[in-house]
C-alpha atoms as one frame of an Amber mdcrd trajectory, in Angstrom:
protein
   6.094 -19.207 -25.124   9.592 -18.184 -23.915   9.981 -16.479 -20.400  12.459
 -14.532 -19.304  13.880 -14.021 -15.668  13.683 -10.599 -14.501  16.989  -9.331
 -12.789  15.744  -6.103 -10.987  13.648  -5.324  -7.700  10.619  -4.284  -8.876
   9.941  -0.496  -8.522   7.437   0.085  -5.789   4.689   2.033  -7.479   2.308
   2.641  -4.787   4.898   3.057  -1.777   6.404  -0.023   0.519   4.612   0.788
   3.801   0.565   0.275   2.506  -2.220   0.519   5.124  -6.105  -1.071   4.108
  -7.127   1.569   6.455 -10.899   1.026   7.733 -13.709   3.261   6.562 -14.200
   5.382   9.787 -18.544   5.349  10.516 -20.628   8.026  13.208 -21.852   6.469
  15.561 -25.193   6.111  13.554 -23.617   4.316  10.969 -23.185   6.658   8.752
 -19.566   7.907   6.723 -17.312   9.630   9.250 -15.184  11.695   6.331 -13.492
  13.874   8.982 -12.681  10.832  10.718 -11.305   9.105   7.560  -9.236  12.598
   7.143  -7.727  12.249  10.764  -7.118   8.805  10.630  -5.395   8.825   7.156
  -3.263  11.880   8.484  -2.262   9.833  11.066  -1.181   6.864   9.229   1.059
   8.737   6.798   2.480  10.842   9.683   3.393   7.710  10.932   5.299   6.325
   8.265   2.763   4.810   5.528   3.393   6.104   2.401   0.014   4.443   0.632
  -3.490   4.110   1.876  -5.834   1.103   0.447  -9.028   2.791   0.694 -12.376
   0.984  -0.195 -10.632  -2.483   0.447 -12.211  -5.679   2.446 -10.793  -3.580
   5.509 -12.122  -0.757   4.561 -15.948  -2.380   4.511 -16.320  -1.880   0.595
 -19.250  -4.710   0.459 -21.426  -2.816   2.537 -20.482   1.028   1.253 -22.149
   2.735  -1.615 -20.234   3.459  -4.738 -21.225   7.467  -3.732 -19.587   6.647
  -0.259 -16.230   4.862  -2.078 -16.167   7.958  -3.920 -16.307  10.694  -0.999
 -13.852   8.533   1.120 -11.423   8.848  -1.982 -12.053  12.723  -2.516 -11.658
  13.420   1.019  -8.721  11.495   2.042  -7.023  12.690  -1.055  -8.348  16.141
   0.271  -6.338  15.468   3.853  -2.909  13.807   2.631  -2.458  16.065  -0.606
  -2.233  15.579  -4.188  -2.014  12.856  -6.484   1.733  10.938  -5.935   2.898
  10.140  -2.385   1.114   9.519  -0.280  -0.212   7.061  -2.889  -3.816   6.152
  -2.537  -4.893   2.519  -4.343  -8.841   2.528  -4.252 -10.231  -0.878  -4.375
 -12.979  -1.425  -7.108 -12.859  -4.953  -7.299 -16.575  -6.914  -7.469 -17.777
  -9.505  -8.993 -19.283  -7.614 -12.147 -16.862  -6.980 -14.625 -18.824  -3.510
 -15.858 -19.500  -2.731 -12.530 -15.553  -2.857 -11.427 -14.779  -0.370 -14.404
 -17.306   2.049 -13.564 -15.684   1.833 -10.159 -12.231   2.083 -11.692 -13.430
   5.109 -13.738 -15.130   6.722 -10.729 -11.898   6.162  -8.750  -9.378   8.082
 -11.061 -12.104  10.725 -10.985 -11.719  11.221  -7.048  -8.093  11.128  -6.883
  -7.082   8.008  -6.689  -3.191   6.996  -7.819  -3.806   3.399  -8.713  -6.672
   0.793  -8.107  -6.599  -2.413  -6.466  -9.098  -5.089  -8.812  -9.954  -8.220
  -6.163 -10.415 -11.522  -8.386 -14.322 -11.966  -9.520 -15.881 -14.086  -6.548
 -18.599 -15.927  -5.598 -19.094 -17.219  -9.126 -15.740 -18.821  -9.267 -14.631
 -18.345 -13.065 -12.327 -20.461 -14.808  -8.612 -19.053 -15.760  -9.244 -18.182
 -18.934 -12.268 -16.069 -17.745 -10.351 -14.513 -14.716  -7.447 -13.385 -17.201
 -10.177 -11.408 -19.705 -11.421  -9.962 -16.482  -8.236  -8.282 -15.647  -7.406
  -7.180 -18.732 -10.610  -6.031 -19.763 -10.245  -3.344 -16.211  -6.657  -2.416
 -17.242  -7.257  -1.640 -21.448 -10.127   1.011 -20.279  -7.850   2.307 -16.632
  -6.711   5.425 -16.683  -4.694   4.080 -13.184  -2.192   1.665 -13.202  -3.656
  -1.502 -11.682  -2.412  -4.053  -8.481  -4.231  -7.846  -9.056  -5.782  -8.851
  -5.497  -5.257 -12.377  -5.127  -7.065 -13.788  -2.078  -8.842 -17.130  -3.003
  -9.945 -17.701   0.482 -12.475 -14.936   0.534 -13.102 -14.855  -3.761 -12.971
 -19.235  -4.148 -10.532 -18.521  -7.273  -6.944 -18.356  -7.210  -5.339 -16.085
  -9.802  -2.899 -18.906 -11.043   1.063 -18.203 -11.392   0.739 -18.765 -14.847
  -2.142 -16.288 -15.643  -0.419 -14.257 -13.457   2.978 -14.301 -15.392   0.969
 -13.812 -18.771  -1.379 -10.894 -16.966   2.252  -9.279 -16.320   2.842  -8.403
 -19.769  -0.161  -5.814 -19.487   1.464  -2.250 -19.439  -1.539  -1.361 -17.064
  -0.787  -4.349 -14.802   1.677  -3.475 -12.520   1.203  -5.031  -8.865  -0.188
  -7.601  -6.691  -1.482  -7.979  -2.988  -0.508 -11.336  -2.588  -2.869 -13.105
  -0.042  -2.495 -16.490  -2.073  -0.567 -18.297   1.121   1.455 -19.657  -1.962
   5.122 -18.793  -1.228   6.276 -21.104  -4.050   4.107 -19.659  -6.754   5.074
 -16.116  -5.369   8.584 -16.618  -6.060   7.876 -18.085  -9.102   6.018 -15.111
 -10.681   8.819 -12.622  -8.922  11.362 -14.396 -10.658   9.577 -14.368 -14.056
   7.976 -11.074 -13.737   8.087  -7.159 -13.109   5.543  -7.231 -10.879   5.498
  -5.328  -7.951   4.472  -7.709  -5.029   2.928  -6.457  -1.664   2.321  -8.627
   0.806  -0.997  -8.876   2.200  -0.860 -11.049   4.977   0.931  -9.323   7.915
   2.683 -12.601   8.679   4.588 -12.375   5.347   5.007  -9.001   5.247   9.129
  -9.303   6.069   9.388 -13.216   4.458   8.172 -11.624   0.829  10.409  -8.457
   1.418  13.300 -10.475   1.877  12.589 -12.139  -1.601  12.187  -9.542  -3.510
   8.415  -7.664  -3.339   7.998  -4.359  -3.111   6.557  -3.542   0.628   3.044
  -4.567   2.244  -0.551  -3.914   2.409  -1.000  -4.074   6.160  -4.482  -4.060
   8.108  -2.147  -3.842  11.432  -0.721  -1.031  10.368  -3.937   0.641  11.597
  -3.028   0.208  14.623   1.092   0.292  14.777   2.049   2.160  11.677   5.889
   2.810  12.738   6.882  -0.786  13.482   5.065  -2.251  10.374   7.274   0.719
   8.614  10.499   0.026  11.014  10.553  -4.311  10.045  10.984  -2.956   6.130
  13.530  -0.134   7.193  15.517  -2.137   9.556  16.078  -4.900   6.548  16.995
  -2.065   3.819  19.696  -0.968   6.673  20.817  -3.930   6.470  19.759  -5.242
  10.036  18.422  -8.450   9.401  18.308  -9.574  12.613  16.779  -6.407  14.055
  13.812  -6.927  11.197  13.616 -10.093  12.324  12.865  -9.288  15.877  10.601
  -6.498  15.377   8.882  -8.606  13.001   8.243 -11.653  15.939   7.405  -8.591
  18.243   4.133  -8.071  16.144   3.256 -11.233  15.658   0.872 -11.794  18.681
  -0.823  -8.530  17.600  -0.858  -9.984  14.097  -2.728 -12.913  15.427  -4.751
 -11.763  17.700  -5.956  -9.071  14.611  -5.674 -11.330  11.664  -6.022 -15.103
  12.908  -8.285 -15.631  15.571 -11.664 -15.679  13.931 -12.821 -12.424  13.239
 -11.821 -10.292  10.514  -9.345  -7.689  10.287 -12.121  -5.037   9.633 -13.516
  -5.645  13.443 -10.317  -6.075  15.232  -8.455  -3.297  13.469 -11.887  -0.549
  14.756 -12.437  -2.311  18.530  -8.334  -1.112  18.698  -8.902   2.270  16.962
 -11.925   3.034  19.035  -9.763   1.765  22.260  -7.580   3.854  21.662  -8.972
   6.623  20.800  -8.980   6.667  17.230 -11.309   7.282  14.286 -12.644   4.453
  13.185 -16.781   3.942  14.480 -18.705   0.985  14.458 -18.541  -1.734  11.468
 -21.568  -2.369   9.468 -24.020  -5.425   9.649 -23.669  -8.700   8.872 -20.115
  -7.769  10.974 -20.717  -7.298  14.664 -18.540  -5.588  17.052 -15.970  -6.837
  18.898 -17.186  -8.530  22.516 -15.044  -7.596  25.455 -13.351 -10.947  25.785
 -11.656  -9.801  22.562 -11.104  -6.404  23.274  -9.333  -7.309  26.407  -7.304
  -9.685  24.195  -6.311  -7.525  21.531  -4.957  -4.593  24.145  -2.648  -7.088
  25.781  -1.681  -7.912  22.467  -1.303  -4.462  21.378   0.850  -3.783  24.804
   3.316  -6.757  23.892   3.916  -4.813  20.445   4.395  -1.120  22.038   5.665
  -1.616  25.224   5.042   1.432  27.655   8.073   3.607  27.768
């Protein structure tokens, strides 16, 4: 098979600035929509122009595919129609028919695009993995982004499925989570694929090659500066990016690196602050104090007080 290099920036199709906003909960656990409608005002106020809703941020492996479906309707409700804001709806599980009922039920709420996570848990071959994919995309109504996070599915989604999954007129993005920077480039020099970063230490390394923006958890928190990194380095301020990329980066760690995940740092900060965002569901616990405490001074370093 012959390949081709591709010789233009990919067109971002769900926005550059993405947040994997959290699904906001009552106090009783149970779906906060009018939070979700606050918080997702918020964000896009605040310069995202894309919300991942029903992501691993957003709790989807403890909500209900009724509760998905609400969260998309009423967000879409709060930030306006179909187009930008964008709104990619994860519907990614481990079932392929179960994933394109999702998929289905998605472009039914409102959704602009879905986000499909790479089968896990039962760790299928390439081959298998590739079928899955296109199987979603040849009954999607929505253009689909390829989730590639072996760390939490235990399968990669190779370069080289990736390349061939490219030629899919449905397939038209990834959140790269892969912690492959090689086989990144490769498929962004082979490919049309739209790449968003989705590790919030990468999110201004990929840019600079060549993807299309982010998917940020952080951004939950400090919407503007994930935005300003990406604006300064369109301006043409490197060096400014640069810096207000390092400025994050103890929030990014003490969020997305030390130990607990992004889901339960990203609501003991909301909730801090005043925010929507509730308490997480079980087997996730709440953030201890220690943590909290942490996270704040953290949070500080990357918004100093005026």
């Amino acid at each position: 098979m012959t390949h081709t290099t591709s010789t233009t920036t990919p067109t971002p199709p769900f926005g550059r600035v993405l947040c994997a906003m959290v699904t906001p909960f009552t106090a009783s656990g149970t779906l906060d929509l009018d939070g979700a409608q606050r918080l997702a005002e918020r964000l896009v106020s605040e310069g995202c122009d894309g919300l991942v809703l029903n992501g691993t941020t957003g709790e989807s492996p403890t909500t209900t595919d009724e509760e998905k479906a609400e969260l998309i309707r009423a967000v879409r409700e709060a930030v306006g129609g179909r187009g930008r804001p964008s709104i990619l709806a994860g519907v990614g599980t481990s079932d392929t028919r179960h994933t394109i009922e999702l998929t289905h039920q998605a472009e039914k709420a409102g959704a602009d695009g879905v986000l499909v996570v790479t089968p896990y848990y039962s760790k299928p071959p390439q081959d298998a993995v590739e079928a899955h994919f296109r199987e979603v995309a040849d009954t999607s109504g929505l253009p689909v982004a390829l989730y590639d996070i072996p760390g939490r599915t235990g399968t990669r989604i190779e370069p080289e499925t990736m390349i061939r999954l490219a030629a899919h007129p449905g397939i038209v993005a990834v959140k790269d989570c892969a912690y492959d920077f090689l086989g990144t480039q490769k498929v962004l020099a082979r490919t049309g694929l739209a790449y968003y970063a989705g590790c919030d230490e990468h999110n201004l390394a990929l840019y600079a090659v060549g993807a299309a923006g982010c998917v940020s958890t952080v951004a939950n928190v400090i919407p503007g500066h994930i935005r300003a990194v990406l604006d300064a380095f369109d301006a043409g301020e490197t060096a400014h990016a640069a810096r207000l990329q390092r400025q994050a980066t103890p929030l990014i760690e003490a969020m997305m690196a030390a130990g607990l995940p992004g889901t339960v740092t990203a609501k003991a900060l909301l909730t801090a602050l005043g925010l929507p965002a509730g308490p997480v569901r079980a087997p996730l616990r709440p953030a201890d104090r220690e943590t909290l405490d942490a996270l704040l001074a953290a949070y500080r370093e990357a918004v100093p007080e005026p």
